[in-house]
XYZ file of C-alpha atoms in Angstrom:
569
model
C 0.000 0.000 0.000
C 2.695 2.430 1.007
C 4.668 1.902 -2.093
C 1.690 3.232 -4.107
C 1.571 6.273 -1.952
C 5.038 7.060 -2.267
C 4.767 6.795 -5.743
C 2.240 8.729 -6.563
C 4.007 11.293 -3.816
C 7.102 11.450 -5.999
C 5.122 12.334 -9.128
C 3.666 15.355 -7.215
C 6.281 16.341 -5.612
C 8.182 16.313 -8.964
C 5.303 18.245 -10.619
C 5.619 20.566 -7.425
C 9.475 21.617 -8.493
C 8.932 21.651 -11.908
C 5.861 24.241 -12.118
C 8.128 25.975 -9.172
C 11.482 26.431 -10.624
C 11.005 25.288 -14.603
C 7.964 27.252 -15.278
C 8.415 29.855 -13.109
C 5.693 32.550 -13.416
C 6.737 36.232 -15.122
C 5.153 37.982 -12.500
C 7.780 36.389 -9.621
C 10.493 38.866 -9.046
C 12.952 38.720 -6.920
C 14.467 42.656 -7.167
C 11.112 44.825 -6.876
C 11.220 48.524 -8.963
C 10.967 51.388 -7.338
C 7.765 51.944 -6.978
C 4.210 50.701 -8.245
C 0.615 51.929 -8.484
C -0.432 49.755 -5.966
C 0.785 47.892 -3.346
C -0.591 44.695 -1.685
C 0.393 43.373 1.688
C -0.951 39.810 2.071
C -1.325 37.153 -0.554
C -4.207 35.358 1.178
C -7.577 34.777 0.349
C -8.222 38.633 -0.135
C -4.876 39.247 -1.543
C -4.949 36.937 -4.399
C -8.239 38.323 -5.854
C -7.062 41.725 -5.573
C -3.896 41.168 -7.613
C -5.729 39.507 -10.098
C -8.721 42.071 -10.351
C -6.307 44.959 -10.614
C -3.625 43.966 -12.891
C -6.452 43.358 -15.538
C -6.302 47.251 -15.644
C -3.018 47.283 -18.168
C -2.529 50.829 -17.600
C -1.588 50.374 -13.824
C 1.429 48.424 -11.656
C 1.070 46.159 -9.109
C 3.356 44.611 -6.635
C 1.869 41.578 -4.345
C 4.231 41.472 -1.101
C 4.279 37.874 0.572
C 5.845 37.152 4.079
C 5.996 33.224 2.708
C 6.026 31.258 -0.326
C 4.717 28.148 -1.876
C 2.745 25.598 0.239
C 4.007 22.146 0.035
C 1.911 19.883 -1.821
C 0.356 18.307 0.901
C -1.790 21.606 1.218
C -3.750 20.546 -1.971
C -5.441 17.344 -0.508
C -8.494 18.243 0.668
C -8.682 15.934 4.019
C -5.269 16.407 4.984
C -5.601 20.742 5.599
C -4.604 20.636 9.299
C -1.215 19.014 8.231
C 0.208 22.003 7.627
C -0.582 23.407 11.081
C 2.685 24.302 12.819
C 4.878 24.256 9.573
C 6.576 26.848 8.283
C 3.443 27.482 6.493
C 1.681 28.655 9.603
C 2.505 31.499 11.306
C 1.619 29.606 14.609
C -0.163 32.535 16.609
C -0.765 31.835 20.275
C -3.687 33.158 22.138
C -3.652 34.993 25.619
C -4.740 32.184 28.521
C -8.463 32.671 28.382
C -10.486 33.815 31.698
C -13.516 31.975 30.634
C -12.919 28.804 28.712
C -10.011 26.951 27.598
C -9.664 25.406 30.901
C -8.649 22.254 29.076
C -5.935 23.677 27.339
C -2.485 23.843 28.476
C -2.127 27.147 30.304
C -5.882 27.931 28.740
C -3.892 28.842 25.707
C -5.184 28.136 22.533
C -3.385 28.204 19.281
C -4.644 30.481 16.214
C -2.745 29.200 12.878
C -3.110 31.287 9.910
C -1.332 30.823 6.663
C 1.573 31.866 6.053
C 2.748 32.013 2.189
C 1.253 32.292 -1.273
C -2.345 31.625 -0.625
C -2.465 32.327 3.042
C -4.983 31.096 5.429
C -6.922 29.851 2.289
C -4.322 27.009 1.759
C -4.980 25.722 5.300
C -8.324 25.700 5.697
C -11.120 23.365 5.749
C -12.467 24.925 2.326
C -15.992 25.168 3.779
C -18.209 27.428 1.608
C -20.520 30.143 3.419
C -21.969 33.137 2.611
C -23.725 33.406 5.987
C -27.689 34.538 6.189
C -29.101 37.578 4.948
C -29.882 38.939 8.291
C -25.713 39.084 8.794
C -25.506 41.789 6.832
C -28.216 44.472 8.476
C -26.143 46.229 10.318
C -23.643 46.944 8.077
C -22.408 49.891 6.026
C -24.488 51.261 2.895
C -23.311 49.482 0.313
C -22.418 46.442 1.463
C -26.255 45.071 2.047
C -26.496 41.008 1.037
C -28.261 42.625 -1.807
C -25.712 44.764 -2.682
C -23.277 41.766 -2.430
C -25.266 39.135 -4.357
C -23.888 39.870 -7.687
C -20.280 38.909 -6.209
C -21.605 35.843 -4.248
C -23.097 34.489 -7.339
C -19.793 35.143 -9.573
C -17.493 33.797 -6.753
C -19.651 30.541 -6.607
C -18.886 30.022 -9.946
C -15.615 30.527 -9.933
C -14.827 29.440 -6.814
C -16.513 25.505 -7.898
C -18.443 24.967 -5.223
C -19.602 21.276 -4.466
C -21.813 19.376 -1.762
C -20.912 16.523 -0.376
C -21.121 13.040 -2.160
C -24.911 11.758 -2.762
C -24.201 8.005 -1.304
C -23.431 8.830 1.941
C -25.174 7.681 4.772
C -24.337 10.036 7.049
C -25.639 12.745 4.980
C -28.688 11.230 4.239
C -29.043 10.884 8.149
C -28.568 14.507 8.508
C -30.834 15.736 5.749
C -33.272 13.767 6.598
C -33.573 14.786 10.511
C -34.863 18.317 8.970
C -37.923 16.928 8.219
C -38.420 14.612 11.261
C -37.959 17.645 13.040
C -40.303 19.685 11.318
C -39.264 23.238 12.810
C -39.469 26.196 10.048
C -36.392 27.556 12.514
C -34.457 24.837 11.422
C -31.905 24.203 8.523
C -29.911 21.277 7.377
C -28.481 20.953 4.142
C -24.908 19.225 2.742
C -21.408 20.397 3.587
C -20.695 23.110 1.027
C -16.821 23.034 -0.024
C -14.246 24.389 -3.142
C -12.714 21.792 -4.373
C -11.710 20.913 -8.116
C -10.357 17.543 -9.474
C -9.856 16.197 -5.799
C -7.833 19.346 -5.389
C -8.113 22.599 -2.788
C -9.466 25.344 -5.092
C -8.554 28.722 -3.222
C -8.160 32.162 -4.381
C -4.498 31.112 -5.065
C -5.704 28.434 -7.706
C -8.596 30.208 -9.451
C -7.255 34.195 -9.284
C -3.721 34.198 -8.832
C -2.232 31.587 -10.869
C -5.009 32.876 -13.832
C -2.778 36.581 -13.290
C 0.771 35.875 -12.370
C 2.609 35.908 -16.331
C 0.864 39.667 -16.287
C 3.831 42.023 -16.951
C 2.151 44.766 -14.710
C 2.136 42.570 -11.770
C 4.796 41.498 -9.481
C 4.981 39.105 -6.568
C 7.247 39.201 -4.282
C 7.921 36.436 -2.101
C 9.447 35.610 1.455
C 9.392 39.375 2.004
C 7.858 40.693 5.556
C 6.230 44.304 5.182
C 7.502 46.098 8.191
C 6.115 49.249 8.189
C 4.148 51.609 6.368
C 5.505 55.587 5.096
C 3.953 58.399 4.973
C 5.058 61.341 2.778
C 7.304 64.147 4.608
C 4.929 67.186 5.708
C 1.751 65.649 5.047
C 1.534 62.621 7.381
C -1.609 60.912 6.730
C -0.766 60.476 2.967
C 0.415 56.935 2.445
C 4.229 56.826 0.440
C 5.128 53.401 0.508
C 6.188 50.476 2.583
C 9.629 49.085 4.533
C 10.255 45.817 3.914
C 12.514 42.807 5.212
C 13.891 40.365 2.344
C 14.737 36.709 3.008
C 18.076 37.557 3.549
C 17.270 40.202 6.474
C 18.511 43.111 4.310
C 16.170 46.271 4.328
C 14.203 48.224 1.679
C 11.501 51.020 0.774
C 9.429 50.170 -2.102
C 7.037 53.436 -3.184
C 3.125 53.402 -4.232
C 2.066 56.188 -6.323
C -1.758 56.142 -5.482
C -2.545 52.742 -3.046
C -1.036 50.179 -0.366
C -3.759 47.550 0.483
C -3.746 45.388 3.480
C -4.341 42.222 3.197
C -2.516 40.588 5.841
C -5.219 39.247 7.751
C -7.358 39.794 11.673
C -4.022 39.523 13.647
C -1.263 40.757 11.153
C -2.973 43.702 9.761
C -3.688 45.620 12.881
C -0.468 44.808 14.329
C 0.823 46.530 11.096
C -1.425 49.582 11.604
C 0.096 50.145 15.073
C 3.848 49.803 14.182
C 3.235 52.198 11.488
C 1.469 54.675 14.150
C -2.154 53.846 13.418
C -3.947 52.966 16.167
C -4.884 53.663 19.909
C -2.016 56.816 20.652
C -2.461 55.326 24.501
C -0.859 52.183 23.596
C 1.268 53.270 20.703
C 2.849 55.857 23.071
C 3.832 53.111 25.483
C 6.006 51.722 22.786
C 7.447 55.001 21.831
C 5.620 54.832 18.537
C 5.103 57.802 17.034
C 1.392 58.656 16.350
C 0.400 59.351 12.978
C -3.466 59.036 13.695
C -4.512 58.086 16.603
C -7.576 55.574 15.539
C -8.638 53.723 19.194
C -10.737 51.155 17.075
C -7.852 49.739 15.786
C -7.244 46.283 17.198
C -10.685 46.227 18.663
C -13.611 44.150 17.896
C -11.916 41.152 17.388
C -14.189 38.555 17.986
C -14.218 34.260 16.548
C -16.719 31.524 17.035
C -15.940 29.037 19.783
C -16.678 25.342 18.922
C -18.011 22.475 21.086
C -16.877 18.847 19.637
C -19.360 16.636 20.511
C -18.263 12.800 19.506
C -21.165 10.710 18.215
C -20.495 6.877 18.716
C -22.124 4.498 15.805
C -22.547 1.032 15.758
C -23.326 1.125 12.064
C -19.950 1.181 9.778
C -21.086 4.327 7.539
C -18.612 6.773 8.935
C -14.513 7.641 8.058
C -11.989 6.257 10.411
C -7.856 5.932 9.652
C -8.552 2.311 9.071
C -10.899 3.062 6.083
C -8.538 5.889 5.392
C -5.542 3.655 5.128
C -6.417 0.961 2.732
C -5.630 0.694 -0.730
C -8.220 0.878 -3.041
C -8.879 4.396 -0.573
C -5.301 5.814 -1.049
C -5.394 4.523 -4.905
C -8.183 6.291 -5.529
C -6.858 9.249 -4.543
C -3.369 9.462 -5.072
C -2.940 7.378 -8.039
C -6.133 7.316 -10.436
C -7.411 10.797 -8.895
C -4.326 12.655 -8.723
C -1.776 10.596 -11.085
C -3.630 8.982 -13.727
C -6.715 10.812 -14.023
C -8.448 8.298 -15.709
C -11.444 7.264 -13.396
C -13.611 10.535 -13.226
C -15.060 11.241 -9.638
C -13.087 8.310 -8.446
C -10.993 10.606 -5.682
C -13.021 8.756 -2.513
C -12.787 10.905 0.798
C -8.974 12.167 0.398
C -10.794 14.891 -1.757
C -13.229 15.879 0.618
C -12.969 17.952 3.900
C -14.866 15.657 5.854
C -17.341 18.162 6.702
C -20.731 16.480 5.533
C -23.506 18.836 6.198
C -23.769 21.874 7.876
C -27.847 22.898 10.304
C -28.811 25.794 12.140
C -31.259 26.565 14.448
C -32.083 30.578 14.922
C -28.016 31.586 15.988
C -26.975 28.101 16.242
C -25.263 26.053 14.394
C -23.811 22.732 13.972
C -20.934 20.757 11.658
C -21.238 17.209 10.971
C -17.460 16.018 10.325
C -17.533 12.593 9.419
C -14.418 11.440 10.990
C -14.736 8.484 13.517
C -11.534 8.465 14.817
C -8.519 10.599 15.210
C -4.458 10.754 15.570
C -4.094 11.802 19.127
C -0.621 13.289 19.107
C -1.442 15.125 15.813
C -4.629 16.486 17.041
C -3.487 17.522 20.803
C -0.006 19.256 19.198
C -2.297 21.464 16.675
C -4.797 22.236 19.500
C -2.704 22.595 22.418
C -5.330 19.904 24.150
C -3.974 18.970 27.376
C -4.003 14.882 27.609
C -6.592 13.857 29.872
C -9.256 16.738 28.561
C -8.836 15.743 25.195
C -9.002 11.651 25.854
C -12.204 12.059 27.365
C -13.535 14.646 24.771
C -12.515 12.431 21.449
C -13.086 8.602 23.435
C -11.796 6.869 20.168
C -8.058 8.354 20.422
C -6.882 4.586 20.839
C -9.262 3.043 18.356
C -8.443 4.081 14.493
C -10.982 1.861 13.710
C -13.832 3.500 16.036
C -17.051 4.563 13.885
C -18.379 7.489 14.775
C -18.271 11.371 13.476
C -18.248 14.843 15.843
C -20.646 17.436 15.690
C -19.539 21.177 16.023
C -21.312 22.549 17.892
C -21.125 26.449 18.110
C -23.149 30.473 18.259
C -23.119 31.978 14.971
C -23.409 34.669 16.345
C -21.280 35.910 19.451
C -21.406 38.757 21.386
C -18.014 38.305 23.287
C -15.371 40.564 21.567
C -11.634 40.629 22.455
C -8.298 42.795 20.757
C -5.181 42.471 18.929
C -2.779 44.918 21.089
C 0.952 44.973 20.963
C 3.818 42.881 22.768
C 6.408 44.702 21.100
C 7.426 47.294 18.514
C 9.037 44.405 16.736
C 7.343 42.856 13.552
C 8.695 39.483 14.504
C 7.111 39.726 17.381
C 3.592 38.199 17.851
C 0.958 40.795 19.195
C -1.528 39.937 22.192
C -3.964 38.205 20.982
C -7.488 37.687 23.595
C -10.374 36.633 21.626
C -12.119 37.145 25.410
C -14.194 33.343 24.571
C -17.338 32.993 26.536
C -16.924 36.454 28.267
C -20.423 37.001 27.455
C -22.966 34.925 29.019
C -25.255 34.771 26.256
C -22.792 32.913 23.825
C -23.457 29.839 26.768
C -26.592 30.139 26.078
C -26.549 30.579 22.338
C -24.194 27.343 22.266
C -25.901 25.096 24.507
C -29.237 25.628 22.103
C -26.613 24.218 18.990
C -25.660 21.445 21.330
C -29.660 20.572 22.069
C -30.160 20.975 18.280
C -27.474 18.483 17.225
C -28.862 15.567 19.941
C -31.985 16.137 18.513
C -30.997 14.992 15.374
C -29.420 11.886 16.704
C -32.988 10.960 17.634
C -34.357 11.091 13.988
C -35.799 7.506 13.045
C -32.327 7.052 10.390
C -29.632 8.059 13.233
C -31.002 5.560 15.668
C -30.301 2.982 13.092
C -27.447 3.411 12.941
C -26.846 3.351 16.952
C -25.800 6.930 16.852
C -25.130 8.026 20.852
C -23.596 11.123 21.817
C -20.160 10.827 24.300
C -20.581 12.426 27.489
C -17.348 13.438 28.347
C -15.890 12.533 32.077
C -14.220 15.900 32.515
C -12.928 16.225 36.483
C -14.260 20.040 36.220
C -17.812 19.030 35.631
C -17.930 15.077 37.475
C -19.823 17.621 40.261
C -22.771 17.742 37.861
C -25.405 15.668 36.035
C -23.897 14.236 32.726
C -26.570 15.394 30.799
C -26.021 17.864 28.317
C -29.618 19.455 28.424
C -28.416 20.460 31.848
C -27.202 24.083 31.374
C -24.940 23.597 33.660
C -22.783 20.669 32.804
C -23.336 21.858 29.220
C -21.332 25.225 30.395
C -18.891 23.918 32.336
C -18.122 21.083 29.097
C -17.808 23.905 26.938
C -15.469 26.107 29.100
C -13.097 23.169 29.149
C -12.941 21.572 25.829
C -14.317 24.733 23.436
C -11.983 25.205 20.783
C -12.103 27.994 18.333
C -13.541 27.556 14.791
C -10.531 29.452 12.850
C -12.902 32.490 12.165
C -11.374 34.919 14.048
C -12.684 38.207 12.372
C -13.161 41.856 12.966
C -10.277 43.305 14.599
C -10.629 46.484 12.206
C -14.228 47.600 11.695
C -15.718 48.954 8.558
C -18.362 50.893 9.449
C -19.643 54.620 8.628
C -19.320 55.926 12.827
C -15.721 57.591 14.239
C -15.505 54.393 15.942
C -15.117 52.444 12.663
C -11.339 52.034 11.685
C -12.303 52.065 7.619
C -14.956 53.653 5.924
C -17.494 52.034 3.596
C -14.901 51.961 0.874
C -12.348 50.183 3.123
C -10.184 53.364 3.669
C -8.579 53.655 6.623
C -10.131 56.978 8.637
C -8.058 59.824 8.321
C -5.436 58.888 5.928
C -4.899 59.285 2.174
C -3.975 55.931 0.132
C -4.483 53.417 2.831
C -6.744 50.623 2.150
C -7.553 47.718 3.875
C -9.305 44.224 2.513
C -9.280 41.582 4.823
C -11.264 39.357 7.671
C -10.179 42.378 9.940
C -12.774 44.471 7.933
C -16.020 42.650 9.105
C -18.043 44.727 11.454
C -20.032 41.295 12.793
C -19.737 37.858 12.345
C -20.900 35.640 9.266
C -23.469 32.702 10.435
C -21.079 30.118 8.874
C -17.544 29.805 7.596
C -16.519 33.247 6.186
C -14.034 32.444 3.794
C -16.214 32.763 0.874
C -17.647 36.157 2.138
C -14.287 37.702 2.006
C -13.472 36.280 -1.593
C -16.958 38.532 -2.505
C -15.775 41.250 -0.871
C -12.391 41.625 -2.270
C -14.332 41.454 -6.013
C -16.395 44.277 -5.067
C -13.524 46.316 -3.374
C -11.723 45.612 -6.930
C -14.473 47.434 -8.740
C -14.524 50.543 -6.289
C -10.694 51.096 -6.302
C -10.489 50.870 -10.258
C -14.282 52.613 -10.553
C -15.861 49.593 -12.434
C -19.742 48.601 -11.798
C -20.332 45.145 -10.702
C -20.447 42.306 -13.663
């Protein structure tokens, strides 16, 4: 079996060098000019479109700045995402210890990983595709209405190749058909909504990037760390250009004659901001920074959904485990006649999946049905930070890979609890405080134990009893005081404040909104300064009632249009 796999890993790998140093894009330069039209920080999710949409304008420059560089391949198979947590291709944020959850952590430190290299946090993720409900959108700026969005959501779901999950699975015909035994016109179920093409990830690397990078009027520059951003001499709040740190550690000043776009992401863009002297003059002061405006929103807001796993024992063998994932005909299919040969269409099996099988809500609650029944301890606890005993009794088949069985997620769509992004130190390399203040407000109990009571309700259904499907009541030594029942609020709380884990949507951390306390206006430009933009999850004023990648791939088409004055299409 293994000699197949390591086969088919040569060929890729092989592929991997040659499209990386034989066919080397013309837009990869390693010696930038000395100044472009725009500038953008960040080639993540947001990133990528922007290059893309902007260099189709021939009669302007534009440099893409990246702090990494190419993911390994292993980033392109669909199930195997969290591999590259902790790699060089994460920049492997750490969390403050958390007051009110995380108890089960060690330290009550959670980790935050967020991509790091051409692609960003889009070549990591779990490719779930979202555009939330159109209720998210209410309170936000004019402009940026679901209405006003649905022209992008429609062309980014086109060319972002979105699929369900696979018709023959039992699980998901379990889930769907709970909705109806459940008959509740509150309640939603529907299949797990991913990008993925030809068994491959499909992010805005694949389908906008890679479609723009043999442009001569865009650059990318790679393995490059934006340090800081200039202003002109005399007139501070107009943007000049941007410091920047090259592989080597030697220093340079690149020049934008009208933009510099940030695109860096919730934790690296306000951190950014304040090193340049944007931000809260309290806290910039303390660091000697000198204020150029003093915006106190900046860093603020910052807020993530907080997931509860809850492990679902089967009896019935209709779930993934590492056994099933492990045999041949599985890792054939995949590697070799998916991947290799190509010649069995829709023949990639689970490896080209995320796992995630269908996705319910209930008012502001929501649930994930992963359809993994067992899991690699160490891997798992070293990417969550899971200390042993919390995590054994959370995820009971850690010493079965042959355990059937799937976890729901369990989590608010809509929190209330907000934290910051503040500084540690006025050095770049230094990671900024990060406190995404989980469970600070009561109501996001609340909100989650209703998602926790919606997913048991589905086990219930006539086609999940079939199967045997029981949900794990963890024996956690925090809540043994208590009823193991999770309708009881109580030992529902206390489970969550131990073993909640965050969903990777951290968000918010500089507002759009039309107020003062906004830190961009309703064209993204940063309050009170002249050629500043930013496009990024640090731009949402709420959260998105699902996965938000997808939202910010819409976002950065229509921020495209309004920079080069175009209508949508």
């Amino acid at each position: 079996m293994w000699n197949y796999m390591l086969f088919s890993i040569l060929v890729l790998f092989l592929s991997f060098l040659y499209h990386c140093y034989f066919n080397k894009p013309v837009s990869m330069i390693e010696h930038p000019d000395a100044d472009y039209d725009y500038i953008i920080v960040g080639a993540g999710t947001s990133g990528c479109v922007l290059a893309s949409r902007l260099s189709e304008a021939s009669n302007v420059t534009v440099l893409l700045i990246e702090a990494g560089g190419y993911f390994g391949w292993v980033s392109s198979v669909p199930l195997l995402s969290p591999m590259t947590q902790g790699t060089e291709f994460d920049w492997t944020y750490l969390m403050e210890p958390q007051k009110f959850s995380s108890k089960g952590f060690w330290n009550y430190v959670q980790k935050m990983p967020r991509g790091k290299g051409l692609g960003g946090t889009g070549q990591m993720n779990h490719l779930v595709h979202s555009f939330g409900r159109p209720d998210d959108y209410n309170g936000w700026p004019e402009g940026w209405s679901h209405a006003d969005l649905l022209p992008y959501f429609e062309k980014v779901s086109d060319i972002m190749n979105v699929m369900s999950s696979p018709e023959e699975e039992f699980l998901v015909d379990a889930f769907l058909s709970a909705e109806d035994a459940l008959n509740a016109s509150h309640v939603t179920l529907q299949k797990g909504l991913y990008t993925v093409k030809k068994g491959s990830r499909w992010s805005t690397y694949n389908a906008y990037l890679q479609n723009a990078w043999n442009r001569n009027n865009l650059h990318i520059l790679t393995n490059t760390l934006v340090s800081k951003i200039f202003f002109k001499d005399g007139t501070k709040a107009t943007v000049d250009g941007v410091k920047v740190i090259y592989k080597g550690g030697s220093i340079g000043r690149i020049g934008a004659r009208k933009e510099v776009i940030l695109c860096a992401g919730v934790i690296n863009t306000p951190q950014l901001l304040m090193l340049s002297g944007i931000g809260p003059a309290e806290d910039l002061n303390k660091f000697q920074i000198p204020v150029v405006n003093n915006l106190p929103a900046v860093g603020k807001n910052f807020f993530d959904q907080i997931m509860l796993p809850i492990y679902v024992k089967l009896e019935a063998r209709v779930s993934m485990t590492l056994i099933k994932l492990q045999t041949l005909p599985e890792v054939m299919n995949y590697f070799v006649f998916g991947r290799v040969l190509t010649i069995v269409p829709r023949c990639e099996g689970w490896y080209a999946t995320n796992g995630v099988m269908g996705t319910g809500r209930t008012n502001n609650s929501g649930v994930m049905l992963f359809g993994m029944g067992s899991t690699e301890e160490k891997m798992l606890r070293s990417m969550s930070n899971y200390m042993t005993e919390p995590y054994r009794s959370l995820y009971p088949s850690y010493k079965n890979n042959s355990q059937e069985g799937f976890l729901y997620l369990s989590y608010c769509l809509q929190p209330k609890s907000r934290g910051s992004v503040t500084l540690k130190s006025r050095n770049i390399r230094h990671q900024p405080k990060i406190d995404p203040a989980y469970f600070e407000n009561y109501d996001d109990i609340l909100c989650t134990h209703e998602a926790i009571n919606f997913a048991i309700q589905t086990l219930e259904t006539k086609m999940f009893r079939e199967f045997g499907a029981k949900a794990h009541l963890p024996d956690l030594e925090e809540c043994r005081h208590l009823p193991q029942d999770y309708r009881n609020i109580e030992y529902s709380e206390c489970v969550m404040r131990v073993g909640g884990m965050t969903s990777y949507h951290a968000c918010g951390s500089c507002r759009m909104g039309d107020d003062e306390h906004a830190v961009v206006d309703e064209e993204l430009r940063v309050r009170g300064v002249s050629g500043l933009r930013i496009m990024d999850a640090s731009v949402l004023p709420s959260p998105i009632s699902g996965n938000p990648n997808s939202v910010f791939i819409a976002m950065a088409e229509k921020t495209s249009d309004l920079i080069l004055g175009r209508s949508s299409k």
